[in-house]
Every structure is written in C-alpha cells, then in structure tokens.
Short mmCIF file of C-alpha atoms in Angstrom, two decimals:
data_model
loop_
_atom_site.label_atom_id
_atom_site.label_comp_id
_atom_site.label_asym_id
_atom_site.label_seq_id
_atom_site.Cartn_x
_atom_site.Cartn_y
_atom_site.Cartn_z
CA PRO A 1 59.99 96.98 -38.34
CA CYS A 2 59.55 100.54 -35.52
CA SER A 3 56.50 101.39 -33.83
CA LYS A 4 53.37 99.48 -34.61
CA ARG A 5 51.65 103.02 -34.05
CA LYS A 6 54.01 104.60 -36.62
CA THR A 7 53.68 101.73 -38.89
CA CYS A 8 49.77 102.32 -39.57
CA SER A 9 49.63 105.94 -39.64
CA ASP A 10 53.04 106.96 -41.49
CA ILE A 11 54.75 103.60 -43.33
CA ILE A 12 51.85 102.22 -44.68
CA PRO A 13 49.85 104.93 -46.15
CA SER A 14 53.36 105.79 -48.23
CA LEU A 15 53.45 102.60 -50.02
CA TRP A 16 52.81 102.63 -53.81
CA GLU A 17 50.48 99.85 -53.69
CA ASP A 18 46.78 101.14 -50.81
CA TYR A 19 46.38 98.95 -47.73
CA SER A 20 43.79 99.41 -45.36
CA ILE A 21 45.03 97.78 -42.57
CA SER A 22 44.33 99.40 -38.96
CA TYR A 23 46.83 99.21 -35.59
CA SER A 24 44.23 97.05 -34.02
CA GLN A 25 45.24 94.35 -36.72
CA SER A 26 48.53 94.90 -36.76
CA LEU A 27 48.79 93.81 -33.59
CA ASP A 28 46.85 90.98 -34.23
CA ALA A 29 49.34 89.53 -37.07
CA LEU A 30 52.14 90.17 -34.82
CA SER A 31 50.48 88.06 -32.08
CA LEU A 32 49.95 84.93 -34.72
CA LEU A 33 53.92 85.62 -35.94
CA GLY A 34 55.12 85.58 -32.54
CA ALA A 35 53.85 82.16 -31.48
CA ASN A 36 55.54 80.84 -34.37
CA TYR A 37 58.24 82.80 -34.83
CA GLU A 38 60.45 79.89 -34.58
CA LYS A 39 58.75 77.95 -37.15
CA ILE A 40 58.44 81.44 -39.11
CA VAL A 41 62.43 82.09 -38.73
CA GLU A 42 63.25 78.68 -40.28
CA ILE A 43 61.05 78.84 -43.13
CA LEU A 44 63.17 81.94 -43.97
CA THR A 45 66.10 79.36 -43.23
CA ASN A 46 65.25 77.03 -45.10
CA ARG A 47 63.85 78.84 -48.60
CA THR A 48 67.36 81.01 -48.14
CA ALA A 49 69.31 78.43 -48.60
CA GLU A 50 67.52 76.32 -51.70
CA VAL A 51 67.32 80.26 -53.67
CA TYR A 52 70.88 80.59 -52.83
CA SER A 53 71.91 77.92 -50.66
CA LEU A 54 74.27 78.74 -47.76
CA ASP A 55 77.86 77.69 -46.29
CA THR A 56 77.59 76.23 -42.75
CA SER A 57 81.12 74.98 -42.70
CA SER A 58 81.77 78.06 -40.76
CA VAL A 59 78.88 79.27 -38.17
CA PHE A 60 79.05 82.96 -36.37
CA PHE A 61 76.90 83.04 -33.59
CA ASP A 62 76.81 86.42 -30.82
CA CYS A 63 74.31 87.62 -29.06
CA THR A 64 72.96 91.16 -27.75
CA ASN A 65 69.67 92.51 -25.44
CA PHE A 66 67.00 95.11 -25.79
CA TYR A 67 65.98 97.20 -22.65
CA PHE A 68 62.43 98.09 -22.11
CA GLU A 69 61.70 100.78 -19.58
CA ILE A 70 58.96 99.01 -17.34
CA ASP A 71 59.44 98.46 -13.63
CA ALA A 72 57.86 95.10 -13.68
CA GLU A 73 59.69 92.00 -14.39
CA ASP A 74 57.68 89.56 -16.81
CA LEU A 75 58.41 86.00 -18.52
CA LEU A 76 60.63 86.98 -21.24
CA ARG A 77 61.77 90.33 -19.46
CA ARG A 78 64.00 89.82 -16.84
CA LYS A 79 66.85 92.15 -15.18
CA GLY A 80 70.52 90.92 -16.53
CA PRO A 81 73.99 92.32 -17.44
CA SER A 82 72.80 94.84 -20.27
CA LYS A 83 74.55 96.17 -22.89
CA GLU A 84 73.55 99.79 -22.30
CA ASN A 85 74.38 99.28 -18.42
CA ARG A 86 71.19 99.55 -17.83
CA THR A 87 69.44 98.20 -15.07
CA ASP A 88 66.40 98.71 -17.19
CA PRO A 89 64.69 94.46 -17.63
CA ILE A 90 65.36 93.11 -20.55
CA LEU A 91 65.66 90.50 -23.76
CA GLY A 92 68.01 88.84 -24.88
CA MET A 93 68.04 87.92 -28.93
CA ASP A 94 71.02 85.07 -29.92
CA LEU A 95 71.38 85.13 -33.82
CA LEU A 96 73.18 82.76 -35.92
CA LEU A 97 75.40 84.00 -39.56
CA ASP A 98 76.40 81.34 -41.93
CA ARG A 99 80.09 81.16 -43.44
CA ARG A 100 79.42 84.41 -46.22
CA CYS A 101 77.37 86.42 -43.53
CA ILE A 102 73.89 85.40 -44.00
CA PRO A 103 70.97 85.31 -41.25
CA ILE A 104 70.69 81.77 -40.86
CA GLY A 105 68.40 82.07 -37.28
CA MET A 106 67.66 84.54 -33.88
CA ARG A 107 65.79 83.37 -31.13
CA LEU A 108 64.90 85.12 -28.05
CA TYR A 109 65.31 84.70 -24.21
CA PRO A 110 64.64 86.11 -21.04
CA GLY A 111 67.33 88.29 -20.33
CA ASN A 112 68.55 87.02 -16.80
CA GLN A 113 69.30 83.55 -18.98
CA SER A 114 73.16 83.27 -19.93
CA GLU A 115 74.52 83.29 -22.77
CA LYS A 116 76.95 80.47 -22.94
CA PRO A 117 74.06 77.39 -23.64
CA VAL A 118 72.40 78.98 -25.73
CA LEU A 119 75.66 78.62 -28.40
CA ARG A 120 75.13 74.96 -28.18
CA SER A 121 71.09 75.24 -28.77
CA ALA A 122 71.27 77.20 -31.42
CA VAL A 123 74.10 75.41 -33.42
CA LYS A 124 71.87 71.99 -32.44
CA ASP A 125 68.54 72.79 -33.98
CA MET A 126 70.24 74.79 -37.47
CA LYS A 127 71.80 71.72 -37.67
CA LYS A 128 68.24 69.72 -36.93
CA HIS A 129 66.15 71.88 -39.02
CA LEU A 130 68.75 72.54 -41.69
CA SER A 131 69.73 68.09 -42.11
CA LEU A 132 73.20 68.74 -42.01
CA GLN A 133 75.52 66.17 -41.20
CA GLY A 134 79.12 68.08 -41.97
CA LYS A 135 81.41 69.46 -39.79
CA THR A 136 80.63 73.30 -38.89
CA VAL A 137 83.33 74.98 -37.31
CA GLN A 138 81.68 77.54 -34.37
CA VAL A 139 82.94 80.96 -33.87
CA ALA A 140 81.90 83.33 -31.22
CA ASP A 141 83.95 85.98 -29.17
CA LYS A 142 85.85 85.87 -25.59
CA GLY A 143 81.64 86.25 -24.15
CA LEU A 144 80.91 82.43 -25.39
CA ASN A 145 84.53 80.85 -24.48
CA CYS A 146 83.59 78.72 -21.86
CA ALA A 147 84.80 74.64 -21.38
CA GLN A 148 81.21 72.94 -21.96
CA ASN A 149 80.51 75.06 -25.30
CA ILE A 150 84.28 73.73 -26.40
CA TYR A 151 83.15 70.20 -24.95
CA GLU A 152 80.00 69.96 -26.68
CA ALA A 153 81.53 71.21 -30.20
CA LYS A 154 83.97 68.23 -30.31
CA LYS A 155 81.28 66.07 -28.85
CA GLY A 156 78.97 66.84 -32.19
CA LYS A 157 81.80 66.37 -34.29
CA ASP A 158 82.24 70.47 -34.86
CA GLY A 159 85.14 72.37 -34.44
CA TYR A 160 85.50 75.84 -32.77
CA LEU A 161 87.43 79.08 -33.16
CA PHE A 162 86.94 81.10 -29.94
CA SER A 163 88.70 84.28 -28.65
CA ARG A 164 90.05 83.77 -24.64
CA SER A 165 91.25 87.06 -23.32
CA VAL A 166 95.00 86.71 -22.30
CA LYS A 167 94.53 88.86 -18.37
CA THR A 168 92.63 85.63 -17.81
CA LEU A 169 95.59 83.46 -18.63
CA PRO A 170 97.61 80.87 -16.40
CA GLN A 171 100.95 83.05 -16.38
CA ILE A 172 102.69 80.37 -18.10
CA GLU A 173 100.89 81.23 -21.14
CA LYS A 174 100.65 84.92 -20.71
CA GLU A 175 104.56 84.41 -20.27
CA TRP A 176 104.58 83.42 -23.30
CA VAL A 177 102.34 85.49 -24.97
CA LEU A 178 104.42 88.93 -24.10
CA LYS A 179 107.36 87.47 -24.41
CA ASP A 180 108.57 89.25 -27.79
CA GLY A 181 111.37 87.26 -29.30
CA ASP A 182 112.16 88.04 -33.17
CA ASP A 183 111.98 84.52 -34.19
CA GLU A 184 108.22 83.31 -33.19
CA TRP A 185 106.22 87.22 -34.23
CA LYS A 186 105.41 87.17 -37.26
CA TRP A 187 104.19 90.46 -39.15
CA VAL A 188 101.43 91.16 -41.56
CA TYR A 189 101.27 94.39 -43.36
CA ASP A 190 98.33 95.64 -45.14
CA GLU A 191 98.22 96.50 -48.69
CA GLU A 192 100.33 100.68 -48.50
CA GLY A 193 102.65 98.43 -46.19
CA LYS A 194 101.84 99.33 -42.97
CA LYS A 195 101.91 97.02 -39.74
CA LYS A 196 98.52 95.50 -39.32
CA TYR A 197 99.36 92.86 -36.67
CA ARG A 198 102.27 90.51 -35.65
CA TYR A 199 100.93 86.38 -35.14
CA LYS A 200 102.60 83.80 -33.28
CA SER A 201 100.93 80.38 -32.62
CA CYS A 202 101.30 76.45 -30.80
CA ILE A 203 99.98 73.15 -31.24
CA ASP A 204 99.77 71.40 -27.84
CA MET A 205 96.68 69.77 -25.76
CA PHE A 206 95.03 71.88 -23.46
CA SER A 207 92.97 70.60 -20.21
CA TYR A 208 89.37 71.65 -19.64
CA SER A 209 87.03 71.29 -16.82
CA PHE A 210 83.59 72.18 -16.13
CA VAL A 211 80.66 71.36 -13.86
CA MET A 212 77.81 69.01 -15.62
CA SER A 213 74.13 70.43 -14.82
CA GLY A 214 71.79 68.43 -13.43
CA THR A 215 74.26 66.06 -11.54
CA GLY A 216 77.04 68.77 -10.22
CA LYS A 217 80.14 66.21 -10.79
CA ARG A 218 82.74 67.85 -12.59
CA LYS A 219 83.36 66.53 -16.15
CA LYS A 220 87.58 67.05 -17.20
CA PHE A 221 88.66 66.52 -20.61
CA SER A 222 91.58 67.16 -23.11
CA THR A 223 91.77 68.29 -26.58
CA LYS A 224 94.14 69.32 -29.35
CA GLU A 225 94.46 72.94 -30.16
CA LYS A 226 96.04 75.62 -31.90
CA ARG A 227 96.53 78.54 -29.55
CA ILE A 228 97.17 82.55 -31.87
CA ALA A 229 98.63 85.05 -30.03
CA THR A 230 98.60 88.53 -31.56
CA PHE A 231 98.95 92.57 -31.33
CA SER A 232 97.94 94.74 -32.97
CA PRO A 233 99.26 98.05 -32.41
CA LYS A 234 96.30 100.08 -33.32
CA LEU A 235 94.12 97.67 -31.30
CA ALA A 236 97.20 99.08 -28.69
CA LYS A 237 96.29 102.83 -29.25
CA LYS A 238 92.86 102.36 -28.55
CA LYS A 239 93.08 100.20 -25.65
CA LYS A 240 95.67 102.89 -23.84
CA MET A 241 92.98 105.72 -24.84
CA GLU A 242 90.28 103.72 -23.11
CA ILE A 243 92.27 103.07 -19.88
CA ALA A 244 94.00 106.99 -19.69
CA LYS A 245 90.75 108.16 -19.81
CA MET A 246 89.19 105.57 -16.96
CA VAL A 247 91.97 106.72 -15.15
CA SER A 248 90.87 109.80 -15.30
CA LYS A 249 87.49 109.95 -14.83
CA ALA A 250 88.59 108.03 -11.41
CA SER A 251 91.02 110.26 -10.29
CA ARG A 252 88.46 113.66 -10.84
CA LEU A 253 86.01 111.38 -8.84
CA CYS A 254 88.89 110.68 -5.77
CA THR A 255 89.44 114.48 -5.27
CA SER A 256 85.89 114.96 -5.08
CA GLN A 257 85.62 112.19 -2.14
CA ALA A 258 82.64 110.43 -4.73
CA LYS A 259 80.60 106.77 -3.79
CA LYS A 260 82.17 103.86 -5.14
CA SER A 261 79.47 103.29 -6.93
CA GLU A 262 79.64 106.79 -8.82
CA TYR A 263 83.40 105.00 -10.65
CA GLY A 264 81.21 102.81 -12.53
CA GLU A 265 84.05 100.64 -15.09
CA SER A 266 86.66 102.76 -14.11
CA ALA A 267 86.56 101.20 -10.41
CA LYS A 268 88.59 98.59 -11.22
CA TYR A 269 91.72 101.39 -11.38
CA MET A 270 91.04 102.48 -7.69
CA ARG A 271 91.75 100.81 -4.64
CA PHE A 272 89.28 100.80 -1.57
CA VAL A 273 89.87 100.62 1.82
CA SER A 274 88.38 101.03 5.03
CA ILE A 275 90.62 104.23 7.41
CA GLY A 276 89.98 104.65 10.98
CA LYS A 277 90.20 108.53 12.05
CA ASP A 278 93.70 107.88 13.37
CA GLY A 279 94.65 106.83 9.35
CA ALA A 280 94.61 103.31 9.68
CA GLU A 281 93.02 100.68 7.27
CA SER A 282 90.41 100.24 9.76
CA GLY A 283 87.04 102.10 11.11
CA ASN A 284 84.18 103.47 9.11
CA GLU A 285 85.87 105.64 6.74
CA VAL A 286 86.81 104.60 3.14
CA ALA A 287 89.10 106.38 1.17
CA ALA A 288 89.82 105.76 -2.70
CA GLU A 289 93.44 105.71 -3.98
CA ILE A 290 94.59 104.88 -7.73
CA ASN A 291 95.28 101.66 -7.83
CA GLU A 292 98.94 101.76 -9.84
CA GLU A 293 99.75 98.37 -10.78
CA ALA A 294 96.40 97.61 -12.33
CA ILE A 295 96.85 100.00 -14.52
CA ALA A 296 100.75 98.98 -15.64
CA LYS A 297 99.14 95.91 -15.52
CA ASP A 298 96.50 96.69 -18.32
CA MET A 299 98.74 98.74 -19.99
CA GLU A 300 101.01 96.03 -20.76
CA LEU A 301 98.47 93.79 -22.35
CA ALA A 302 96.74 96.43 -24.87
CA GLY A 303 96.15 95.23 -28.17
CA TYR A 304 97.21 91.47 -27.61
CA ASN A 305 94.35 88.46 -28.15
CA MET A 306 93.89 85.16 -27.90
CA LEU A 307 92.55 82.49 -30.60
CA VAL A 308 92.39 79.21 -29.92
CA THR A 309 90.59 76.53 -32.08
CA SER A 310 90.42 73.31 -32.95
CA GLU A 311 90.85 73.18 -36.13
CA THR A 312 94.48 73.11 -35.75
CA GLU A 313 95.64 72.13 -39.64
CA MET A 314 94.08 75.94 -40.73
CA GLU A 315 96.80 78.87 -41.59
CA GLU A 316 97.03 81.49 -38.54
CA LYS A 317 96.41 84.49 -40.80
CA GLU A 318 93.36 82.02 -42.32
CA ILE A 319 91.84 81.95 -39.20
CA TYR A 320 92.74 85.62 -37.58
CA LYS A 321 90.46 86.23 -41.20
CA VAL A 322 87.74 84.31 -40.06
CA TYR A 323 87.39 85.47 -36.77
CA HIS A 324 87.19 88.61 -37.39
CA GLN A 325 83.88 87.96 -39.73
CA LEU A 326 81.96 88.17 -36.61
CA TRP A 327 82.12 91.93 -37.06
CA ARG A 328 79.29 91.49 -39.35
CA ILE A 329 76.87 90.50 -35.99
CA GLU A 330 78.20 93.45 -34.68
CA GLU A 331 76.89 95.28 -37.60
CA SER A 332 73.74 93.73 -37.94
CA PHE A 333 72.93 94.61 -34.41
CA ARG A 334 73.77 98.18 -34.77
CA ILE A 335 70.97 98.02 -38.01
CA LEU A 336 68.77 96.99 -35.75
CA LYS A 337 68.88 98.71 -33.40
CA SER A 338 69.43 101.73 -35.67
CA GLU A 339 68.82 101.74 -39.06
CA LEU A 340 65.61 99.26 -38.72
CA ASP A 341 64.04 101.03 -34.88
CA ALA A 342 63.88 97.87 -33.80
CA ARG A 343 63.89 99.98 -30.20
CA PRO A 344 62.04 101.18 -28.21
CA VAL A 345 59.64 98.74 -28.22
CA TYR A 346 56.20 99.93 -26.82
CA LEU A 347 54.47 96.42 -27.13
CA GLN A 348 53.43 94.13 -23.85
CA ASP A 349 52.03 90.77 -25.00
CA GLY A 350 54.55 88.63 -24.93
CA ASN A 351 53.72 86.90 -28.55
CA ARG A 352 53.53 90.76 -29.96
CA ILE A 353 56.81 91.30 -28.53
CA LYS A 354 58.49 88.38 -30.12
CA GLY A 355 56.55 88.97 -33.71
CA HIS A 356 58.15 92.76 -33.31
CA PHE A 357 61.50 90.74 -33.45
CA LEU A 358 60.54 88.64 -36.30
CA VAL A 359 59.73 91.54 -37.80
CA CYS A 360 63.26 92.94 -38.03
CA TYR A 361 65.11 89.66 -38.18
CA ALA A 362 63.17 89.16 -41.48
CA ALA A 363 64.33 92.70 -42.88
CA VAL A 364 67.55 92.06 -42.14
CA LEU A 365 67.65 88.49 -43.49
CA LEU A 366 66.42 90.40 -46.68
CA GLU A 367 69.02 93.29 -46.98
CA ARG A 368 71.92 90.96 -45.92
CA ILE A 369 71.31 89.18 -49.36
CA PHE A 370 70.61 92.07 -51.08
CA GLN A 371 74.04 93.44 -49.93
CA ILE A 372 76.17 90.35 -49.79
CA LEU A 373 74.78 88.05 -52.43
CA ILE A 374 73.41 90.57 -54.89
CA LEU A 375 75.31 93.19 -54.70
CA LYS A 376 78.80 91.16 -54.06
CA ASP A 377 79.12 93.72 -50.45
CA ARG A 378 79.98 96.10 -52.91
CA PHE A 379 77.63 98.32 -50.87
CA SER A 380 77.20 99.55 -47.35
CA ALA A 381 74.28 98.14 -45.27
CA HIS A 382 73.79 101.91 -44.92
CA ALA A 383 73.62 103.22 -48.32
CA ILE A 384 70.57 100.45 -48.94
CA SER A 385 68.64 101.57 -45.77
CA GLU A 386 69.07 104.89 -47.26
CA LEU A 387 67.98 104.03 -50.58
CA ILE A 388 65.20 102.05 -49.49
CA ARG A 389 63.71 105.16 -47.10
CA ASN A 390 64.57 108.06 -49.41
CA PHE A 391 63.29 106.26 -53.06
CA ASN A 392 60.29 108.48 -52.92
CA VAL A 393 57.83 109.89 -55.68
CA ILE A 394 55.18 112.79 -55.88
CA GLN A 395 52.35 112.54 -58.11
CA THR A 396 51.83 115.34 -60.28
CA ASN A 397 49.25 114.15 -62.80
CA ARG A 398 47.35 110.84 -63.62
CA LEU A 399 50.30 109.99 -65.72
CA GLN A 400 53.35 111.49 -64.11
CA TYR A 401 55.41 111.11 -60.95
CA VAL A 402 58.37 112.99 -59.80
CA ASN A 403 61.34 110.91 -58.72
CA THR A 404 62.20 113.13 -54.77
CA GLY A 405 65.78 110.20 -54.67
CA THR A 406 69.15 111.56 -54.11
CA ARG A 407 71.80 109.96 -56.79
CA THR A 408 73.85 108.12 -54.87
CA PRO A 409 77.26 105.58 -56.27
CA LEU A 410 74.37 102.82 -55.59
CA ILE A 411 71.94 104.45 -57.68
CA GLU A 412 74.55 104.55 -60.15
CA GLU A 413 75.45 100.81 -60.03
CA MET A 414 71.73 100.09 -59.82
CA CYS A 415 70.66 102.46 -63.44
CA LYS A 416 74.32 100.45 -64.72
CA TYR A 417 73.97 96.89 -64.36
CA TYR A 418 70.02 96.60 -64.30
CA SER A 419 68.82 99.36 -66.22
CA LEU A 420 66.29 100.71 -63.84
CA PRO A 421 65.04 104.19 -64.46
CA LEU A 422 66.20 105.42 -60.69
CA ASN A 423 67.73 108.24 -61.81
CA ASN A 424 65.42 109.67 -64.22
CA TYR A 425 63.14 112.91 -62.63
CA PHE A 426 60.13 111.66 -64.47
CA LEU A 427 58.60 108.30 -64.35
CA THR A 428 55.30 106.92 -65.34
CA LYS A 429 53.69 104.54 -63.77
CA GLY A 430 54.08 101.52 -65.64
CA GLN A 431 58.18 102.46 -64.42
CA ILE A 432 57.47 102.55 -60.95
CA LYS A 433 55.95 99.03 -60.87
CA LYS A 434 59.31 97.82 -62.58
CA VAL A 435 61.29 98.30 -60.03
CA LEU A 436 58.91 97.67 -57.36
CA GLY A 437 58.44 93.58 -59.53
CA TYR A 438 62.09 94.18 -60.45
CA ARG A 439 64.11 90.53 -59.19
CA PHE A 440 67.38 90.96 -59.07
CA THR A 441 70.31 88.92 -60.24
CA PRO A 442 74.03 89.69 -58.49
CA LEU A 443 76.59 91.72 -59.86
CA PRO A 444 78.92 90.36 -62.06
#
C-alpha cells in the first residue's frame, strides 16, 4: 500500500514470484476493488470470523482523515476539520475493531461529514453483515460521545463506554470530580508499586437531549449510567507541560504584536480586546493579553478524565482497562500513515482512491491477525513491519541464495517455534518456498 507507480517499478519486481503487471493494469485493479470495497470488507470480516472467530461483546470505534494536496473539492474529498490541522480537502475513514482489537469494519466518507453519525451506522452494518443478535458494548472517545449515540445504543439493546471531558461537565459534577476525599478515591498501583491512577465512581439516572434529524424536534430521555472519574499523575504532568508550552508561545507572540490567526491552539489562553487610542476597550486597535483564568482552570483539570457507561455491573478497573484498549485504533491509524505508506495519495479517480485504502485496510487486518492471534501480542506492529520489509535474499548461483535479513527477537522466536530457516545465511530455493508457503499456528 504505497504509490502505485512505486508498486509497479520497485515492489512487484522484487517479489519472489515473477509477475508482469503494468501501471495501467494496477490502476484498473484499484478501480474494480474500490467500486466494491464495502463488499470486500464484508468478505474479509466474515472469513476472519470463520477462521479465527470474532469477539463482538465489545467493539472499538474511531475515525481519522487523510489530506489531499489539491485545490478543488470533489464528492469524496471535502474540506473539514483535519487531524493534521491542514486546510486541504480531506477524506474520512472509520475503523471498527472487535474485543481482541482485530479490524472488523472500515468505511470511507467525505471529509466534511461529522464523525458522530458514522458510529451508529458502522455498528448497525456490522451486526447485519455478521448476523449478530447479542449485546455489543460500543467503546469510543469523547469526540463520539453525544446524546444521540447513547440513545441509539440503548434503543438497539446495546451498551456504550465513552469518555467525557471534565471541562464540559455541569458545575456540580465538576465539583464531585475535583473533590479530594480519601474515602472516595481508590489508587491503582503498577507492578513496581508506584501509583498509576486513582478513580471513584457513582451510579445514577442522567438526563440527555438531542435534536432529531428530519423532524427537528428535541428528544429527551434519561438512562441509568455509571460514571467513573479518574486521575493520572503521568497524564497530569504531560498536560501541564503542554499548557506551559502553549502559554510560552502565546507570550512570545504577544510581545511581538502578532496577528490573532498566528496564535493557533494557544489562542485559548489569550484575551483579545479592541482598544482605542485612549486605552479604552473600544476602537480599531486589538490588544492581546494572557488569560490567567483560562490557564488556571486547565491546570486544575490536568490529569482528570471521566468515563460514562451503561455497564453498571462492570468493575471500575475493568472499565478503565477496556476503554484504554482504544490506543489500538490510534496505533492502526499510525501504521496506515507511516509503516504502510498510505499517504500521500496521488490518485484522482474516486474508485481508485477507495481501492487504495481497501488495500491499506487488508494489510492492517493481516498484520493484526499475525500480531495478536498468531504471535499472541508478544511483538509490536513495527517489529512485524520490519520483518516484512527486510526479509530479502540475493541469488548467488542457480541453486543458492544469501539471506540479507538482520537477526531480531521476532525472527529468533519464529525459528524456535516454527523451525523456519530465517537465520540461515545460505538458503536453497526449497527453503525459501517453505518460508513463503508456511501456514502459521498460534504460539504456545
């Protein structure tokens, strides 16, 4: 999954088997795949379920987007909030993982669409395509936490586990989170006995409301919910450093009389006031000053987080553990964007673009199956990518090849359990075919 011109000029010629595929043929193949990408994702998911089985008692969901360095928008690539804070047209991608963090769904959508409705349709489609009847707990971050997603989850007899920003809580709930009673907070320690995080929880009926699409009427409902407040010293330290960095940037710009647009994210710690020549707050001049109140509020909330869930019987530490599996989705997006060279995308046709990201998704799926189900999560995705990229041989004569790969812990493990000659310096054609044709079973 990289530039298709590079695929044809560099990747395909270096493969063990001989393939004769032209650049135009690869583009035609992408068009065919892209036109049917949703069907192919469904086929991949069902086949994964047949071979390995899937655990959909919990599903993890998140979205990302990919920018395109083009001027004009089209039906697929539209301007919207970019993850890289760029102004180029973007394409949105959602990713759905099962409880073991195996990809089970992917969809592409125009970059100007909101991410929140995508969660509802993704879970609905997954249950339909896999013929699932049981309860599924939807896990997502605060960006996807909205009243309608909670309502639809309950309506579909599913559960939910979302995070929520403490900053946006009503004052009475914010005071409960920040209250430092030793009898309420419970510390969790790591293996070395150091404080990892602390938590406290409550169960109550909470009210929500949202405007229904189509009718424009406001829907109100109440639901029984467990809320867990957490505080992480490590996260608090990181957040405070980020705040200090933004304040420092704002202070430097303030002294140089920079434009408001130059402050970026640090603008939230500034106060911009129109002043006249007499210094009064009126006129055409704009003065910038540090907003000490905003800084103090964010410093106070640094390290705190809120988890809200319908699973009132689930233990707090288990809820925390399940939620923090979301990092797997973030890692999957990083794999796409870095390890697998999913960007930049030089394609223009909509179906070819979809075909490109389908190839990327299939690569991530295969890598995750190998990492989590075969290698039992003992090695990182980066280690697997390095193995794939660096397993190269050079032919010295008609029957013998030289292995130029580097010895790594992953290769050592595979040699030990699968008796593969990955560490051999000299390899025969038969040995190479054995490696490439090997069917892996899970590590003991």
